[in-house]
Short mmCIF file of C-alpha atoms and ligand atoms in Angstrom, two decimals:
data_model
loop_
_atom_site.label_atom_id
_atom_site.label_comp_id
_atom_site.label_asym_id
_atom_site.label_seq_id
_atom_site.Cartn_x
_atom_site.Cartn_y
_atom_site.Cartn_z
CA MET A 1 -27.72 -108.61 55.41
CA GLY A 2 -24.49 -110.67 55.25
CA THR A 3 -22.83 -110.92 52.21
CA VAL A 4 -21.20 -114.34 50.97
CA ASN A 5 -17.88 -113.03 51.73
CA GLU A 6 -19.04 -112.56 55.32
CA LEU A 7 -18.54 -115.80 57.77
CA THR A 8 -20.11 -114.89 61.65
CA LYS A 9 -18.01 -116.04 64.77
CA PRO A 10 -18.87 -115.91 68.19
CA ASP A 11 -17.51 -113.06 70.07
CA GLY A 12 -17.48 -113.84 73.80
CA GLY A 13 -20.38 -113.61 74.60
CA ASN A 14 -21.09 -110.65 73.13
CA GLY A 15 -23.48 -111.92 70.39
CA LEU A 16 -22.46 -112.72 67.23
CA SER A 17 -19.99 -110.57 65.93
CA ARG A 18 -19.17 -110.41 62.21
CA TYR A 19 -15.27 -110.64 59.72
CA SER A 20 -15.04 -110.18 56.34
CA LEU A 21 -13.86 -113.61 55.13
CA TYR A 22 -10.93 -111.63 53.42
CA GLN A 23 -10.30 -110.29 56.30
CA TRP A 24 -9.87 -113.79 58.28
CA ALA A 25 -7.86 -114.39 55.96
CA ARG A 26 -5.70 -111.13 55.97
CA ASP A 27 -5.35 -112.22 59.36
CA THR A 28 -4.49 -116.27 59.47
CA GLN A 29 -1.74 -114.92 56.86
CA TYR A 30 -0.27 -112.42 58.52
CA ARG A 31 0.30 -115.06 61.41
CA ARG A 32 1.20 -117.25 59.50
CA ARG A 33 3.76 -115.35 58.14
CA ILE A 34 5.34 -113.94 62.47
CA LEU A 35 5.53 -118.18 62.95
CA SER A 36 7.70 -118.06 60.55
CA TYR A 37 9.31 -115.04 61.31
CA CYS A 38 9.99 -116.96 65.27
CA ILE A 39 10.76 -120.39 64.22
CA LEU A 40 13.59 -118.97 61.59
CA PHE A 41 14.93 -117.16 64.69
CA VAL A 42 14.74 -119.50 67.11
CA LEU A 43 16.22 -122.44 64.08
CA PHE A 44 19.28 -119.30 63.49
CA TRP A 45 19.31 -118.72 67.04
CA ASP A 46 20.28 -122.50 68.00
CA CYS A 47 22.43 -122.69 65.63
CA ALA A 48 24.51 -119.30 66.76
CA VAL A 49 24.55 -120.16 70.43
CA PHE A 50 25.88 -124.15 69.01
CA TYR A 51 27.97 -122.77 67.71
CA TYR A 52 29.35 -120.14 70.61
CA PHE A 53 29.30 -123.59 72.59
CA GLY A 54 32.53 -123.78 74.85
CA GLU A 55 33.51 -120.12 75.36
CA ILE A 56 29.64 -120.11 76.19
CA MET A 57 30.64 -122.72 78.85
CA ASP A 58 33.71 -121.34 79.15
CA ILE A 59 32.61 -117.42 80.07
CA ALA A 60 29.54 -119.24 82.58
CA ASP A 61 32.96 -120.57 83.85
CA TRP A 62 30.83 -124.22 83.46
CA HIS A 63 33.57 -126.79 81.94
CA LEU A 64 31.49 -130.21 80.90
CA ASN A 65 33.71 -133.49 79.79
CA TRP A 66 32.60 -133.79 75.93
CA ASP A 67 35.48 -131.84 73.72
CA PHE A 68 33.02 -132.00 70.49
CA LEU A 69 31.11 -128.30 72.74
CA TYR A 70 34.62 -127.01 72.12
CA GLY A 71 35.58 -127.18 69.11
CA VAL A 72 34.16 -126.35 66.29
CA HIS A 73 33.82 -128.75 63.01
CA ASP A 74 32.23 -127.89 59.86
CA ILE A 75 29.34 -130.48 62.09
CA GLN A 76 29.10 -127.20 63.45
CA ARG A 77 28.41 -124.80 60.71
CA PHE A 78 26.41 -127.13 59.15
CA LEU A 79 23.13 -127.10 60.98
CA PHE A 80 23.61 -123.54 58.97
CA ILE A 81 22.18 -124.61 56.59
CA ALA A 82 18.78 -125.64 58.67
CA PRO A 83 17.59 -121.65 59.06
CA ILE A 84 19.37 -121.18 55.09
CA LEU A 85 16.54 -123.81 53.53
CA TYR A 86 14.06 -122.85 55.91
CA ALA A 87 14.36 -118.70 55.13
CA ALA A 88 14.77 -120.28 51.29
CA TYR A 89 11.23 -122.54 51.68
CA TYR A 90 9.83 -119.58 53.02
CA PHE A 91 11.22 -116.43 51.71
CA ARG A 92 12.37 -117.22 48.99
CA ILE A 93 15.63 -115.84 47.46
CA LYS A 94 15.92 -112.56 49.36
CA GLY A 95 15.91 -114.61 52.63
CA ALA A 96 18.35 -117.41 51.60
CA VAL A 97 20.74 -114.41 51.31
CA LEU A 98 19.90 -112.86 54.42
CA VAL A 99 20.22 -115.98 56.40
CA THR A 100 23.37 -116.36 54.40
CA LEU A 101 24.88 -113.80 54.95
CA ALA A 102 23.80 -113.84 58.76
CA SER A 103 25.26 -116.77 59.04
CA PHE A 104 28.49 -115.68 57.80
CA PHE A 105 28.47 -112.46 59.83
CA VAL A 106 28.68 -115.67 63.44
CA PHE A 107 31.02 -117.25 61.76
CA LEU A 108 33.87 -113.88 61.58
CA PRO A 109 34.70 -113.35 64.82
CA ARG A 110 35.87 -116.83 65.31
CA ALA A 111 37.08 -117.56 62.45
CA LEU A 112 38.60 -113.89 63.00
CA ILE A 113 39.41 -113.44 66.57
CA MET A 114 39.52 -117.57 67.62
CA SER A 115 40.91 -119.38 65.20
CA PRO A 116 44.87 -121.17 65.20
CA TYR A 117 44.38 -121.78 61.05
CA PRO A 118 45.96 -120.14 58.79
CA ASP A 119 43.65 -119.41 56.22
CA PRO A 120 40.94 -119.28 58.52
CA LEU A 121 38.56 -117.65 56.17
CA LEU A 122 38.31 -120.74 53.48
CA ARG A 123 36.26 -122.84 55.76
CA PRO A 124 32.91 -120.34 56.32
CA GLY A 125 33.76 -119.04 53.59
CA LEU A 126 33.32 -121.76 51.08
CA PHE A 127 30.41 -122.90 53.26
CA THR A 128 28.57 -119.73 53.02
CA LEU A 129 29.13 -119.91 48.77
CA ILE A 130 27.99 -123.30 48.71
CA ALA A 131 25.26 -122.67 51.58
CA GLY A 132 24.56 -119.73 49.19
CA ILE A 133 24.08 -121.22 46.45
CA ILE A 134 21.75 -124.36 47.91
CA GLY A 135 19.61 -121.74 49.56
CA ILE A 136 18.47 -119.64 46.38
CA LEU A 137 18.40 -123.28 44.03
CA VAL A 138 15.72 -123.99 46.97
CA GLY A 139 14.00 -120.92 46.97
CA MET A 140 14.07 -121.14 42.80
CA ALA A 141 12.56 -123.71 43.13
CA ARG A 142 10.06 -122.56 45.88
CA ASN A 143 8.81 -119.86 43.50
CA GLY A 144 9.18 -122.65 40.21
CA VAL A 145 6.45 -124.33 42.02
CA GLU A 146 4.04 -122.36 43.65
CA GLN A 147 4.06 -120.04 39.84
CA ARG A 148 2.89 -123.28 38.18
CA SER A 149 0.33 -123.70 40.71
CA ARG A 150 -0.88 -120.16 40.49
CA LEU A 151 -1.29 -120.70 36.63
CA GLU A 152 -3.11 -124.46 38.16
CA GLY A 153 -5.40 -122.49 39.77
CA LEU A 154 -5.94 -119.22 36.39
CA VAL A 155 -6.43 -121.90 34.19
CA ARG A 156 -8.52 -124.47 35.95
CA LYS A 157 -10.55 -121.10 37.05
CA GLU A 158 -10.56 -119.75 33.11
CA ARG A 159 -11.52 -123.14 32.25
CA ASP A 160 -14.63 -123.65 34.88
CA LYS A 161 -15.96 -120.39 33.89
CA LEU A 162 -15.90 -121.59 30.04
CA MET A 163 -17.87 -124.46 31.08
CA SER A 164 -20.23 -122.18 33.34
CA VAL A 165 -20.80 -120.29 30.19
CA LEU A 166 -21.34 -122.95 27.38
CA GLU A 167 -23.84 -124.94 29.77
CA ARG A 168 -25.96 -121.76 30.77
CA MET A 169 -26.04 -121.30 26.34
CA GLU A 170 -29.14 -120.87 24.87
CA ASP A 171 -26.66 -122.35 21.35
CA GLY A 172 -25.41 -125.60 20.96
CA VAL A 173 -21.95 -126.30 20.60
CA LEU A 174 -20.10 -128.90 18.91
CA ILE A 175 -16.36 -129.98 18.75
CA VAL A 176 -15.05 -132.20 16.13
CA GLY A 177 -11.80 -133.90 16.16
CA PRO A 178 -10.25 -134.62 12.12
CA ASP A 179 -11.34 -138.29 12.57
CA TYR A 180 -14.93 -136.05 12.47
CA ARG A 181 -15.37 -137.89 15.73
CA VAL A 182 -17.63 -135.34 18.24
CA ARG A 183 -15.59 -134.52 21.64
CA PHE A 184 -17.57 -131.98 22.78
CA MET A 185 -21.06 -130.80 22.90
CA ASN A 186 -22.32 -128.23 25.47
CA PRO A 187 -26.05 -129.50 27.29
CA ALA A 188 -27.90 -127.25 25.16
CA MET A 189 -26.62 -129.39 22.12
CA GLU A 190 -27.13 -133.08 24.06
CA ARG A 191 -30.89 -131.42 24.66
CA GLU A 192 -30.94 -130.92 20.83
CA PHE A 193 -29.98 -133.23 19.46
CA GLY A 194 -29.46 -136.23 22.39
CA GLU A 195 -25.86 -137.71 23.38
CA GLY A 196 -23.13 -137.93 20.94
CA ILE A 197 -20.00 -137.85 22.28
CA GLY A 198 -17.53 -140.02 20.60
CA ALA A 199 -19.23 -141.30 17.58
CA TYR A 200 -19.10 -139.82 14.19
CA CYS A 201 -20.05 -136.36 13.28
CA TYR A 202 -21.12 -137.85 9.77
CA GLN A 203 -23.75 -141.15 12.35
CA TYR A 204 -24.76 -138.02 14.81
CA LEU A 205 -26.35 -135.19 12.70
CA ARG A 206 -27.31 -136.79 9.65
CA ASN A 207 -27.55 -139.97 10.36
CA SER A 208 -24.97 -141.91 8.01
CA ASP A 209 -22.69 -144.12 7.32
CA VAL A 210 -20.11 -141.92 5.04
CA PRO A 211 -18.53 -138.00 6.34
CA CYS A 212 -20.87 -135.41 3.99
CA LYS A 213 -19.70 -135.08 0.66
CA GLU A 214 -20.68 -131.61 -0.51
CA ASN A 215 -21.77 -129.98 2.79
CA CYS A 216 -19.27 -131.36 5.17
CA LYS A 217 -16.85 -127.26 6.59
CA LEU A 218 -14.78 -130.06 7.89
CA SER A 219 -11.29 -129.09 4.92
CA SER A 220 -12.38 -125.40 4.70
CA VAL A 221 -12.21 -124.68 8.59
CA PHE A 222 -9.27 -126.69 8.61
CA ARG A 223 -7.59 -124.32 6.57
CA GLY A 224 -8.56 -121.37 8.70
CA VAL A 225 -11.67 -120.42 7.12
CA ILE A 226 -15.07 -119.39 9.42
CA GLU A 227 -18.00 -120.94 7.40
CA ARG A 228 -21.47 -120.11 7.75
CA SER A 229 -24.86 -122.63 6.59
CA GLU A 230 -28.67 -123.64 7.40
CA TYR A 231 -29.20 -126.87 8.94
CA SER A 232 -32.60 -128.60 8.60
CA ILE A 233 -33.82 -131.54 10.30
CA ARG A 234 -36.52 -132.95 7.67
CA GLY A 235 -37.84 -129.47 7.02
CA THR A 236 -38.76 -129.49 10.95
CA ARG A 237 -36.00 -127.43 12.73
CA THR A 238 -34.14 -125.40 11.40
CA TYR A 239 -30.28 -123.81 12.57
CA ASP A 240 -28.22 -121.38 11.95
CA VAL A 241 -24.85 -123.02 11.96
CA ILE A 242 -21.34 -120.91 12.52
CA ALA A 243 -18.60 -123.99 12.34
CA SER A 244 -14.42 -121.87 13.79
CA PRO A 245 -11.67 -123.64 13.93
CA PHE A 246 -10.33 -124.48 17.36
CA THR A 247 -7.01 -126.14 18.92
CA ASP A 248 -7.82 -128.42 21.65
CA SER A 249 -5.58 -129.34 24.36
CA ASP A 250 -3.81 -132.20 22.49
CA GLY A 251 -2.51 -129.69 20.52
CA GLN A 252 -4.79 -131.08 17.49
CA VAL A 253 -6.77 -128.45 15.10
CA CYS A 254 -10.91 -129.79 15.31
CA GLN A 255 -13.61 -127.39 14.25
CA LEU A 256 -16.04 -126.05 16.65
CA ALA A 257 -19.86 -125.07 15.54
CA THR A 258 -22.44 -123.20 17.17
CA PHE A 259 -25.90 -123.84 16.57
CA ARG A 260 -28.00 -121.45 16.60
CA ASN A 261 -32.19 -123.17 16.42
CA ILE A 262 -33.87 -120.35 14.25
CA THR A 263 -36.98 -122.29 13.46
CA GLN A 264 -38.78 -119.44 14.68
CA ARG A 265 -37.35 -117.08 12.34
CA LYS A 266 -38.31 -118.74 9.73
CA LYS A 267 -41.38 -119.83 9.73
CA VAL A 268 -41.93 -115.79 10.66
CA GLU A 269 -39.74 -114.57 7.21
CA GLU A 270 -41.33 -117.60 5.32
CA GLU A 271 -44.84 -116.28 6.21
CA LEU A 272 -43.64 -112.48 5.97
CA VAL A 273 -42.83 -112.75 2.37
CA GLU A 274 -45.97 -115.45 1.69
CA ILE A 275 -47.48 -112.50 3.30
CA ASN A 276 -45.71 -109.75 0.81
CA LYS A 277 -46.50 -111.89 -1.77
CA MET A 278 -50.81 -111.94 -0.73
CA LYS A 279 -50.62 -108.21 -0.36
CA SER A 280 -48.39 -107.66 -3.72
CA GLU A 281 -50.98 -109.36 -5.40
CA LEU A 282 -53.87 -107.94 -3.23
CA LEU A 283 -52.65 -104.53 -4.27
CA SER A 284 -52.64 -105.65 -8.46
CA ASN A 285 -56.45 -106.87 -7.25
CA VAL A 286 -57.43 -103.83 -6.41
CA THR A 287 -56.23 -101.68 -8.71
CA HIS A 288 -57.67 -103.57 -10.85
CA GLU A 289 -61.27 -103.90 -9.81
CA LEU A 290 -61.79 -100.72 -8.58
CA ARG A 291 -60.25 -99.64 -12.61
CA SER A 292 -62.65 -101.82 -14.20
CA PRO A 293 -65.93 -100.69 -12.48
CA LEU A 294 -64.80 -96.89 -12.73
CA SER A 295 -64.49 -96.95 -16.26
CA SER A 296 -67.39 -99.16 -16.70
CA ILE A 297 -68.88 -95.79 -15.14
CA LYS A 298 -66.53 -93.35 -17.05
CA GLY A 299 -68.14 -94.81 -20.33
CA ILE A 300 -71.59 -94.63 -18.97
CA VAL A 301 -71.43 -91.37 -18.17
CA SER A 302 -69.47 -90.09 -21.88
CA SER A 303 -72.23 -91.78 -23.72
CA LEU A 304 -75.39 -90.23 -21.34
CA LEU A 305 -73.11 -87.00 -22.45
CA GLN A 306 -73.21 -87.41 -25.78
CA LYS A 307 -75.43 -84.75 -26.66
CA ASP A 308 -75.87 -85.65 -30.89
CA ILE A 309 -77.39 -89.24 -29.63
CA LYS A 310 -80.52 -89.79 -28.62
CA LEU A 311 -81.28 -92.47 -26.02
CA GLY A 312 -84.33 -94.51 -25.80
CA GLU A 313 -86.19 -94.51 -22.11
CA ASP A 314 -85.29 -98.33 -21.30
CA THR A 315 -81.60 -97.54 -23.20
CA THR A 316 -80.89 -94.20 -20.32
CA GLU A 317 -82.35 -96.57 -17.81
CA MET A 318 -80.14 -99.33 -18.24
CA LEU A 319 -77.77 -97.29 -18.54
CA LEU A 320 -78.47 -95.84 -14.50
CA ARG A 321 -78.95 -98.92 -13.69
CA GLY A 322 -75.05 -100.12 -14.93
CA ILE A 323 -74.19 -96.72 -13.62
CA SER A 324 -75.49 -97.79 -10.03
CA GLU A 325 -74.33 -101.59 -9.98
CA GLU A 326 -70.66 -100.21 -10.53
CA THR A 327 -71.37 -98.11 -7.91
CA ASP A 328 -72.30 -100.79 -5.56
CA ARG A 329 -69.12 -102.74 -6.35
CA LEU A 330 -66.91 -99.98 -5.50
CA ALA A 331 -68.57 -98.92 -2.83
CA SER A 332 -68.41 -102.63 -1.29
CA LEU A 333 -64.11 -103.26 -2.06
CA VAL A 334 -63.52 -99.95 0.04
CA THR A 335 -66.81 -100.77 2.47
CA ASN A 336 -63.75 -104.24 3.00
CA LEU A 337 -61.08 -102.97 2.88
CA LEU A 338 -62.66 -100.23 5.49
CA ASN A 339 -63.66 -103.13 7.42
CA MET A 340 -60.72 -105.13 7.35
CA SER A 341 -58.29 -102.29 9.14
CA LYS A 342 -60.93 -101.24 11.95
CA LEU A 343 -60.70 -104.61 12.90
CA GLU A 344 -56.81 -105.19 12.62
CA ALA A 345 -56.56 -101.66 14.51
CA GLY A 346 -58.93 -103.41 17.28
CA ALA A 347 -61.59 -100.44 16.41
CA TRP A 348 -64.52 -102.27 15.31
CA VAL A 349 -66.50 -102.50 18.42
CA PRO A 350 -69.51 -105.18 18.83
CA ASP A 351 -71.97 -103.21 20.40
CA LYS A 352 -74.19 -107.03 21.15
CA GLU A 353 -77.92 -107.02 21.76
CA ARG A 354 -80.52 -109.72 22.28
CA PHE A 355 -82.48 -110.73 18.34
CA TYR A 356 -83.29 -113.24 16.56
CA ILE A 357 -80.89 -114.36 13.26
CA ALA A 358 -84.38 -115.32 10.77
CA ASP A 359 -84.36 -110.92 10.86
CA ILE A 360 -81.21 -110.65 9.61
CA ILE A 361 -81.84 -113.43 7.01
CA GLY A 362 -85.12 -112.53 5.54
CA GLU A 363 -84.09 -109.35 4.54
CA VAL A 364 -80.84 -110.61 3.19
CA ILE A 365 -81.57 -112.85 1.23
CA ASN A 366 -84.69 -110.27 -0.25
CA LYS A 367 -82.04 -108.46 -1.52
CA GLN A 368 -79.96 -110.77 -2.62
CA ARG A 369 -83.25 -112.76 -4.45
CA TRP A 370 -83.34 -108.64 -6.01
CA ALA A 371 -80.34 -109.21 -6.67
CA HIS A 372 -79.14 -112.36 -8.04
CA PRO A 373 -83.18 -114.01 -9.81
CA LYS A 374 -81.66 -116.51 -11.52
CA HIS A 375 -80.01 -118.38 -8.03
CA LEU A 376 -82.92 -120.32 -6.50
CA PHE A 377 -82.81 -119.10 -2.45
CA GLU A 378 -83.99 -120.89 0.36
CA VAL A 379 -83.84 -120.37 3.48
CA ARG A 380 -84.84 -123.09 6.62
CA ILE A 381 -84.77 -122.07 9.80
CA ASP A 382 -85.48 -124.88 12.90
CA PRO A 383 -88.43 -124.10 14.88
CA ASP A 384 -88.05 -121.79 18.54
CA VAL A 385 -84.76 -121.20 17.36
CA PRO A 386 -84.06 -118.90 20.13
CA GLU A 387 -82.93 -115.42 19.85
CA ILE A 388 -78.39 -115.44 19.81
CA TYR A 389 -76.53 -112.16 21.52
CA ALA A 390 -74.48 -109.84 18.95
CA ASP A 391 -74.18 -107.50 17.01
CA PHE A 392 -76.30 -106.75 14.56
CA GLY A 393 -74.42 -105.23 12.03
CA GLN A 394 -71.75 -107.54 12.18
CA VAL A 395 -73.70 -110.85 12.10
CA ARG A 396 -75.77 -109.46 9.04
CA GLN A 397 -72.52 -108.06 7.74
CA VAL A 398 -71.02 -111.21 7.95
CA LEU A 399 -73.63 -113.31 6.68
CA LEU A 400 -73.11 -111.25 3.22
CA ASN A 401 -70.22 -112.15 2.50
CA LEU A 402 -70.84 -116.08 2.89
CA LEU A 403 -74.13 -115.79 0.50
CA GLU A 404 -72.16 -113.46 -1.80
CA ASN A 405 -69.55 -116.42 -2.34
CA ALA A 406 -72.09 -118.47 -2.71
CA VAL A 407 -73.42 -117.13 -5.73
CA ALA A 408 -70.09 -116.06 -6.85
CA TYR A 409 -68.92 -119.86 -6.86
CA SER A 410 -71.74 -121.58 -8.00
CA GLU A 411 -73.61 -121.65 -11.29
CA GLU A 412 -77.14 -119.86 -11.83
CA GLY A 413 -79.98 -122.25 -11.66
CA THR A 414 -78.35 -123.70 -8.17
CA HIS A 415 -79.33 -123.65 -5.31
CA ILE A 416 -78.18 -121.28 -2.09
CA THR A 417 -79.73 -122.43 0.67
CA VAL A 418 -80.13 -121.01 4.13
CA ALA A 419 -80.36 -122.79 7.48
CA VAL A 420 -80.55 -122.33 10.99
CA ARG A 421 -80.81 -125.10 14.07
CA ALA A 422 -79.89 -124.74 18.36
CA VAL A 423 -77.20 -126.92 19.29
CA ASP A 424 -74.98 -127.24 22.40
CA GLY A 425 -76.11 -123.25 23.76
CA MET A 426 -75.26 -121.32 20.19
CA VAL A 427 -77.19 -120.38 17.16
CA GLU A 428 -75.57 -122.34 14.27
CA THR A 429 -76.39 -120.64 10.75
CA SER A 430 -75.39 -122.38 7.65
CA VAL A 431 -74.89 -121.92 3.97
CA THR A 432 -74.84 -124.03 1.66
CA ASP A 433 -74.31 -123.54 -2.14
CA GLU A 434 -74.28 -126.21 -5.17
CA GLY A 435 -70.59 -125.04 -7.10
CA VAL A 436 -67.46 -124.93 -7.81
CA GLY A 437 -66.86 -125.31 -4.34
CA ILE A 438 -63.06 -126.10 -2.48
CA PRO A 439 -59.69 -128.70 -2.62
CA GLN A 440 -59.04 -129.68 1.17
CA ARG A 441 -55.43 -127.47 0.75
CA ASP A 442 -57.20 -123.95 0.38
CA LEU A 443 -59.79 -125.20 2.88
CA GLU A 444 -56.97 -124.85 5.41
CA ARG A 445 -56.21 -120.92 4.46
CA ILE A 446 -59.53 -119.53 3.24
CA PHE A 447 -59.82 -117.62 6.05
CA GLU A 448 -56.46 -116.45 5.65
CA LYS A 449 -56.74 -112.11 5.25
CA PHE A 450 -55.66 -111.73 1.99
CA TYR A 451 -55.86 -115.66 0.70
CA ARG A 452 -57.56 -116.70 -2.64
CA GLY A 453 -58.43 -119.65 -4.09
CA ASN A 454 -57.79 -120.40 -8.03
CA GLN A 455 -61.18 -120.79 -8.93
CA GLU A 456 -63.58 -118.27 -11.20
CA ARG A 457 -65.55 -115.87 -9.52
CA SER A 458 -68.95 -115.84 -11.54
CA GLN A 459 -69.88 -112.27 -10.62
CA PRO A 460 -66.84 -109.62 -10.11
CA GLY A 461 -65.18 -108.62 -7.07
CA GLY A 462 -62.47 -110.50 -5.05
CA THR A 463 -59.98 -109.24 -2.80
CA GLY A 464 -59.68 -112.39 -0.06
CA LEU A 465 -60.70 -110.28 2.05
CA GLY A 466 -64.52 -111.38 3.40
CA LEU A 467 -63.81 -114.47 4.32
CA ALA A 468 -61.17 -113.00 6.63
CA ILE A 469 -64.10 -110.51 7.53
CA SER A 470 -66.17 -112.60 8.77
CA GLN A 471 -63.66 -114.64 10.92
CA ALA A 472 -62.79 -111.57 12.93
CA LEU A 473 -66.37 -110.42 13.36
CA ILE A 474 -67.95 -114.34 14.33
CA HIS A 475 -64.15 -114.44 16.56
CA VAL A 476 -65.20 -111.13 18.57
CA ASN A 477 -68.80 -112.10 18.84
CA GLY A 478 -67.93 -114.89 21.08
CA GLY A 479 -68.58 -117.26 18.23
CA ARG A 480 -66.82 -119.60 15.29
CA ILE A 481 -66.96 -120.24 12.29
CA TRP A 482 -65.60 -122.69 10.14
CA ALA A 483 -66.29 -124.47 6.67
CA GLU A 484 -66.34 -128.14 4.32
CA SER A 485 -66.61 -129.26 1.19
CA ILE A 486 -66.89 -131.46 -1.48
CA ILE A 487 -65.02 -130.23 -5.21
CA GLN A 488 -67.86 -129.67 -7.81
CA LYS A 489 -70.75 -130.79 -5.20
CA GLY A 490 -70.65 -127.54 -3.21
CA SER A 491 -69.81 -125.38 0.46
CA ILE A 492 -71.60 -125.57 3.57
CA PHE A 493 -70.11 -122.79 5.56
CA HIS A 494 -71.43 -122.76 9.08
CA PHE A 495 -70.81 -119.73 11.71
CA MET A 496 -72.41 -120.22 14.82
CA LEU A 497 -72.57 -117.88 18.06
CA PRO A 498 -74.26 -117.55 21.65
CA ILE A 499 -77.72 -118.05 22.72
CA ALA A 500 -78.83 -114.69 24.56
CA ARG A 501 -79.37 -115.07 28.31
P1 ADP B 1 -63.02 -113.40 -2.41
O1 ADP B 1 -62.43 -112.31 -2.54
O2 ADP B 1 -60.92 -113.68 -3.00
O3 ADP B 1 -64.11 -114.57 -2.50
P2 ADP B 1 -62.47 -114.62 -0.10
O4 ADP B 1 -62.30 -115.23 1.56
O5 ADP B 1 -64.16 -114.03 0.56
O6 ADP B 1 -62.15 -113.65 -0.89
O7 ADP B 1 -63.55 -116.06 0.38
C1 ADP B 1 -61.43 -116.45 0.19
C2 ADP B 1 -61.19 -117.36 -1.05
O8 ADP B 1 -62.62 -119.24 -0.22
C3 ADP B 1 -61.91 -117.32 -2.21
O9 ADP B 1 -60.64 -116.94 -3.29
C4 ADP B 1 -61.77 -118.63 -2.51
O10 ADP B 1 -61.16 -119.40 -3.01
C5 ADP B 1 -62.98 -119.80 -2.11
N1 ADP B 1 -64.23 -119.01 -1.90
C6 ADP B 1 -65.02 -118.92 -0.24
N2 ADP B 1 -66.22 -119.36 -0.81
C7 ADP B 1 -66.28 -119.89 -1.63
C8 ADP B 1 -67.73 -120.71 -1.93
N3 ADP B 1 -69.03 -120.59 -1.71
N4 ADP B 1 -67.77 -121.61 -2.68
C9 ADP B 1 -66.07 -121.90 -3.03
N5 ADP B 1 -65.32 -120.96 -2.34
C10 ADP B 1 -65.04 -119.99 -2.22
#
C-alpha cells in the first residue's frame, strides 16, 4: 500500500514504479542547483573571454576592425557584476564573495603584465571592492527575504494547526476585546450559542443592553487573573467557564474564555446529592423502624418474664400476639431491603408461569381482611379475564405492597377495591383507596427508590422502597405500573401484565 507521501510515475513501459514525494523534491532541488552552477559558470566564462577578447584574437591571428574589443574598459569589467549578482542571488554571501575574488584573479594578469598605466591595480581593486559590497548586500537581502518567507510559512502552519484544533474542540472558545466586542468564536461556541462575531458579549451571552455588573470578569482578566465560573442559561444548560488573558494580533489584551457544557454532570451531581440525602433519611428511618418493634418485643418479653406478677390467660395471649405483629413488621422491613438489593444486583430473575390473577387476589385480600378488619375490602373481577404469564411470587409481592399502602394511607372504615379487567392483550389490575391522596408533584416521583411523600401513615413502617420494588417487579415481568390520585379523595394504582399465549 502506498502512503500519501508517494506518487506514481510511469516508468518507460516497465509498469508503474513509485517515488517518494520527498525523493522527488530532493532530486528537483539538486537538478536546480546543478543548473544554477552551470549558468554561473557560463556567465563568468563569457565575461572572462570578453575581458581578454583582444588577446584571444591576437593569438588566433584574426584581427577585427573594432578597437573597443582590443582595449580594456571599465565596461568590460563592469560586466562581471552579472555573475557576482547571480551568485549573490542563488548562493548568497559566500557565493558573491567567491565570484568577486575569482573576478579579481581574472583581472590580475592584465593588470600586472599587460597594463601600460602607472597604477594598474587601482581600478580593478576598486571595482572588486564595490562589486563585492553590492554582492554581499544582495546576498544579505536575499537571506532576509527567505528568512521572512520561512517565518511566514511557519506562522501560517502554526495558525492552521491552531485553527484545526479550535475547530475540532468540543468546548466553546470565545475571544472578547476590551470594547466588549466578540472577536472570535470556534464552531462549538457557534453551535451552543449561535453566531455572534462583532456583537457585544453581554448582548450575545445574556441578551442584555448593558454590561453585566457583578458577573463580568473582563477587568480582572485584563489584570492577568484567570477566572473560573459557572454560567447557566435559564436553568436549562450549565457551562464551566475559564477566562484568561490573551494578547490578540493587534497587541490588544483580550479575554479568551472556554465554555464546557456540564449540564449532564451537574444533573448527575444534583441527583447524587438527592440520593445521598434520601439514603441518610432511609438509614435513620430504617434504624427507627427496626428499633421500635424491637423495643416493643423487649418490653413484652420483660413483662412475660416477671415471676412476681401473675398474668391472666387473655393478657398473655394479647402480649404474645403483640410479639407476633412486631416480628411481622420487622420481617417485612428486612424483606423489602433484601428484595431491593436482590433487584439491584439483578439476582431476582422472574420464574414465569401461567396463572389467573384472581388466585393471588383471593389469597392476599383474605390476609388483609384478617389483618385490618376495620377496612372494607372489595373485589371486582370482570368475567372471562384470561390467564397471565408472570412470576406468581413477584406479582403477589406487588399486590401486597399496593394493598398495604392503601391501608396505611386511608382511614379505617373506608373502602379498598381491587378490580381486574382485560385490555389490549394485557390484564389490568387496579387498587383503589379512599385515603389522603398524593399531591401531583409527588405522583411523578413515588416510584423512585427511597422517595417518600409527606403524608402521614396510619400504619407503622414505610421505607420508600415498596413502590420502587413493585415497579421493578412489574417491569421484569413485561408490564407497566402507574398511579392516579385526587387529594383527600383517594388514589388508584394500576398495573398491567401480559396475557399468557
Ligand atoms: P412507603 O414505605 O413510604 O409507603 P412506598 O414506596 O410504598 O414507600 O410509597 C412511596 C410514597 O408514595 C409514600 O411515602 C407515600 O407518600 C406515597 N403513597 C404510596 N401509596 C399511597 C397511597 N395509597 N396513598 C397515598 N400515598 C401513597
